[in-house]
Amino acid sequence: MSNVNVLCLLASAMMAVQAFADEPKSTVAFTDTFDRTGQVGNEWKLNTKEKHEFVLKDGAVHITRNTDAKHSANMLHQAQFQNGTLAMRFKLLHEEDSFNVQVRNSQFTDVKQGMLFNVRIANGTLELQDAVVAYHNKKAMQAKNAAEPTPTQKAELDKATAAVPVKLSIDQWHKLLVSVQDDQLAASIDGKELVSLSSKSIGHPTKDNFRLEVKLTLVVDEISVTVK
């Protein structure tokens, strides 16, 4: 091998090493496999006052909403990141089951409870939404006692929402992966990216907690947040 070829190989190797070194490091901000008994614990905040059920069983948390309650069954946990992923294994038990993953900033006072964006899953639809735009549109409609949004409000909401049809098997495990990079949000189910959205609130520099909102029932086997 000539000296020129050797130098080229060395240069390529050095560039590859540098590219690897320049890749952003990933760290796990939070993880839970629910592989325990007793109370849910692990610093989860549950809205048990409305008598929802959160039961650890067979290495998973089984969530059941009290249908007489005003609000959904909620589980909230701290996890601070700007860019990263949220992954969870879940199981729907009934055709009508649905849930929402809401990412929030507790110090963001522009909207109720600091909500930034939603990832809603039902057996039929996967939806991403800028929660700030949706909240302000809702408040504007309430202020005018309007049943429908104005054309401008509808256009804003349409721009801040992305949805696709999805068919999920009942009583089978599925994996949701939510990816955040700057103002880009994407959601994959079982390894296939299905929908993405670009909107201002997604790019908020600080997301410090997330909440699972369960309409009826949901089983979660594991959940993690990774920071990039």
Coordinates of C-alpha atoms in Angstrom, one line a residue:
M1 CA 0.0 0.0 0.0
S2 CA 1.4 3.4 -0.9
N3 CA 2.1 6.1 1.6
V4 CA -0.7 8.2 0.0
N5 CA -3.3 5.4 0.6
V6 CA -2.1 5.0 4.2
L7 CA -2.5 8.7 4.8
C8 CA -6.0 8.7 3.3
L9 CA -7.0 5.8 5.5
L10 CA -5.6 7.5 8.6
A11 CA -7.4 10.7 7.7
S12 CA -10.7 8.8 7.2
A13 CA -10.3 7.0 10.5
M14 CA -9.6 10.3 12.3
M15 CA -12.7 11.9 10.7
A16 CA -14.8 9.0 11.8
V17 CA -13.5 9.2 15.4
Q18 CA -14.2 12.9 15.4
A19 CA -17.7 12.5 14.1
F20 CA -18.4 9.9 16.8
A21 CA -17.1 12.2 19.4
D22 CA -19.2 15.1 18.1
E23 CA -22.4 13.0 18.4
P24 CA -24.7 14.3 21.2
K25 CA -24.5 12.1 24.3
S26 CA -27.7 10.4 25.5
T27 CA -28.5 10.1 29.2
V28 CA -31.5 8.5 30.9
A29 CA -33.4 11.1 32.8
F30 CA -36.0 8.7 34.1
T31 CA -37.0 5.1 33.8
D32 CA -39.5 2.8 35.5
T33 CA -40.3 -0.9 34.8
F34 CA -42.9 -1.2 37.5
D35 CA -41.3 -4.5 38.5
R36 CA -42.3 -4.3 42.2
T37 CA -45.3 -4.8 44.5
G38 CA -47.3 -2.5 46.8
Q39 CA -47.8 1.2 46.1
V40 CA -46.8 2.6 42.8
G41 CA -44.3 4.8 44.6
N42 CA -41.1 5.8 42.7
E43 CA -42.0 9.5 43.1
W44 CA -45.1 9.2 40.8
K45 CA -47.9 11.7 41.6
L46 CA -51.3 10.1 41.2
N47 CA -54.7 11.8 41.3
T48 CA -56.1 9.2 43.7
K49 CA -58.5 11.6 45.4
E50 CA -61.0 10.9 42.6
K51 CA -60.7 7.2 43.5
H52 CA -59.0 6.1 40.3
E53 CA -57.1 2.8 40.6
F54 CA -53.4 2.4 40.0
V55 CA -52.4 -1.2 40.6
L56 CA -49.0 -2.9 40.2
K57 CA -49.4 -6.4 38.8
D58 CA -47.2 -8.7 36.8
G59 CA -44.5 -6.1 36.4
A60 CA -46.8 -3.5 35.0
V61 CA -49.1 -0.7 36.3
H62 CA -52.8 -1.2 35.6
I63 CA -54.6 2.1 35.5
T64 CA -58.4 2.3 35.7
R65 CA -60.4 5.5 35.7
N66 CA -63.3 6.0 38.1
T67 CA -66.0 6.7 35.5
D68 CA -67.9 8.9 38.0
A69 CA -64.9 11.2 38.4
K70 CA -64.6 14.6 36.7
H71 CA -61.0 14.1 35.5
S72 CA -59.1 11.3 33.8
A73 CA -56.8 9.0 35.8
N74 CA -53.4 10.8 35.8
M75 CA -49.9 9.8 36.6
L76 CA -47.3 12.5 36.7
H77 CA -43.5 12.3 37.0
Q78 CA -40.6 14.8 36.9
A79 CA -38.1 14.4 34.0
Q80 CA -36.2 17.4 32.8
F81 CA -35.0 17.7 29.2
Q82 CA -35.0 19.9 26.1
N83 CA -34.4 17.4 23.3
G84 CA -34.8 13.7 23.7
T85 CA -37.2 10.8 23.7
L86 CA -40.0 9.3 25.8
A87 CA -40.6 5.6 25.3
M88 CA -43.3 3.3 26.8
R89 CA -44.8 -0.1 26.4
F90 CA -48.5 -0.1 26.7
K91 CA -51.6 -2.2 26.3
L92 CA -55.2 -1.2 25.5
L93 CA -57.8 -3.5 27.0
H94 CA -60.9 -2.2 25.2
E95 CA -61.7 -0.8 21.8
E96 CA -62.8 2.5 23.4
D97 CA -59.6 2.9 25.4
S98 CA -57.5 6.0 24.8
F99 CA -54.7 8.0 26.6
N100 CA -52.7 11.1 26.3
V101 CA -49.0 11.8 27.1
Q102 CA -48.7 15.5 28.0
V103 CA -45.3 17.1 28.3
R104 CA -45.1 20.2 30.5
N105 CA -43.1 22.9 32.2
S106 CA -44.2 23.5 35.7
Q107 CA -42.8 27.1 35.6
F108 CA -44.5 28.0 32.3
T109 CA -47.4 30.2 33.5
D110 CA -48.7 31.2 30.0
V111 CA -51.1 28.2 30.1
K112 CA -52.9 26.0 32.6
Q113 CA -50.4 23.6 34.4
G114 CA -47.6 24.5 32.0
M115 CA -48.7 22.1 29.3
L116 CA -46.6 22.3 26.1
F117 CA -47.8 19.5 23.8
N118 CA -49.9 16.4 23.7
V119 CA -49.5 12.9 22.2
R120 CA -53.0 11.3 22.1
I121 CA -53.5 7.6 21.3
A122 CA -56.7 5.8 20.7
N123 CA -57.5 2.7 18.8
G124 CA -58.1 4.6 15.6
T125 CA -56.1 7.8 15.8
L126 CA -52.6 9.0 16.8
E127 CA -52.6 12.8 17.3
L128 CA -49.9 15.4 18.1
Q129 CA -50.9 18.8 19.2
D130 CA -49.3 22.1 20.4
A131 CA -51.1 22.4 23.7
V132 CA -50.5 26.1 24.1
V133 CA -52.2 26.9 20.8
A134 CA -55.1 24.6 21.7
Y135 CA -55.5 26.2 25.1
H136 CA -55.5 29.8 23.9
N137 CA -58.0 28.9 21.2
K138 CA -60.3 27.2 23.8
K139 CA -60.1 30.2 26.1
A140 CA -60.8 32.7 23.3
M141 CA -63.9 30.6 22.3
Q142 CA -65.1 30.5 25.9
A143 CA -64.7 34.3 26.3
K144 CA -67.1 34.8 23.4
N145 CA -69.3 31.9 24.3
A146 CA -68.6 30.5 20.8
A147 CA -69.5 26.9 19.9
E148 CA -67.1 26.9 16.9
P149 CA -63.7 28.5 16.3
T150 CA -63.3 31.4 13.9
P151 CA -61.7 30.6 10.5
T152 CA -58.5 32.1 11.8
Q153 CA -58.6 30.1 15.0
K154 CA -59.3 26.9 13.1
A155 CA -56.4 27.6 10.8
E156 CA -54.1 28.1 13.8
L157 CA -55.3 24.9 15.4
D158 CA -55.0 22.9 12.2
K159 CA -51.4 24.1 11.8
A160 CA -50.7 23.1 15.4
T161 CA -52.2 19.6 15.1
A162 CA -51.2 16.5 13.2
A163 CA -53.1 13.2 13.2
V164 CA -53.1 9.9 11.4
P165 CA -55.3 6.8 11.6
V166 CA -53.8 3.9 13.4
K167 CA -55.1 0.4 14.2
L168 CA -53.9 -1.2 17.4
S169 CA -54.4 -4.7 18.6
I170 CA -56.4 -5.0 21.8
D171 CA -54.8 -6.7 24.8
Q172 CA -51.4 -6.8 23.0
W173 CA -48.3 -4.9 23.9
H174 CA -47.3 -1.9 21.7
K175 CA -44.3 0.4 22.0
L176 CA -44.7 4.2 21.7
L177 CA -41.7 6.4 21.0
V178 CA -42.0 10.1 21.2
S179 CA -39.1 12.1 19.8
V180 CA -38.4 15.8 20.4
Q181 CA -35.7 17.8 18.6
D182 CA -36.0 21.5 18.9
D183 CA -39.5 22.4 17.6
Q184 CA -39.9 19.0 15.9
L185 CA -42.1 16.3 17.4
A186 CA -42.5 12.8 16.0
A187 CA -44.3 9.7 17.2
S188 CA -43.6 6.0 16.3
I189 CA -45.5 2.9 17.3
D190 CA -43.9 -0.5 17.2
G191 CA -40.8 0.9 15.4
K192 CA -42.7 2.8 12.6
E193 CA -42.8 6.6 12.6
L194 CA -46.4 7.5 11.8
V195 CA -46.7 11.3 12.3
S196 CA -44.7 14.4 13.0
L197 CA -45.4 18.0 13.8
S198 CA -43.4 21.3 13.9
S199 CA -44.7 23.9 16.3
K200 CA -43.4 26.6 18.6
S201 CA -44.3 25.2 22.0
I202 CA -42.5 21.9 21.2
G203 CA -39.2 23.8 21.1
H204 CA -39.6 25.3 24.7
P205 CA -36.2 25.0 26.2
T206 CA -37.3 23.3 29.4
K207 CA -39.7 20.4 29.7
D208 CA -39.6 19.3 33.4
N209 CA -42.4 16.8 33.8
F210 CA -44.8 14.6 31.8
R211 CA -48.3 13.2 32.6
L212 CA -50.2 10.2 31.5
E213 CA -54.0 10.9 31.2
V214 CA -56.1 7.8 30.9
K215 CA -59.7 7.9 29.7
L216 CA -60.8 4.4 30.8
T217 CA -58.1 1.8 31.2
L218 CA -54.4 1.4 30.3
V219 CA -51.6 -1.0 31.2
V220 CA -48.0 0.3 31.1
D221 CA -45.1 -2.1 31.3
E222 CA -42.2 0.3 31.2
I223 CA -41.5 4.0 30.5
S224 CA -38.4 6.0 30.1
V225 CA -37.2 9.5 29.2
T226 CA -33.8 9.9 27.5
V227 CA -32.1 13.3 27.1
K228 CA -30.1 14.1 24.0

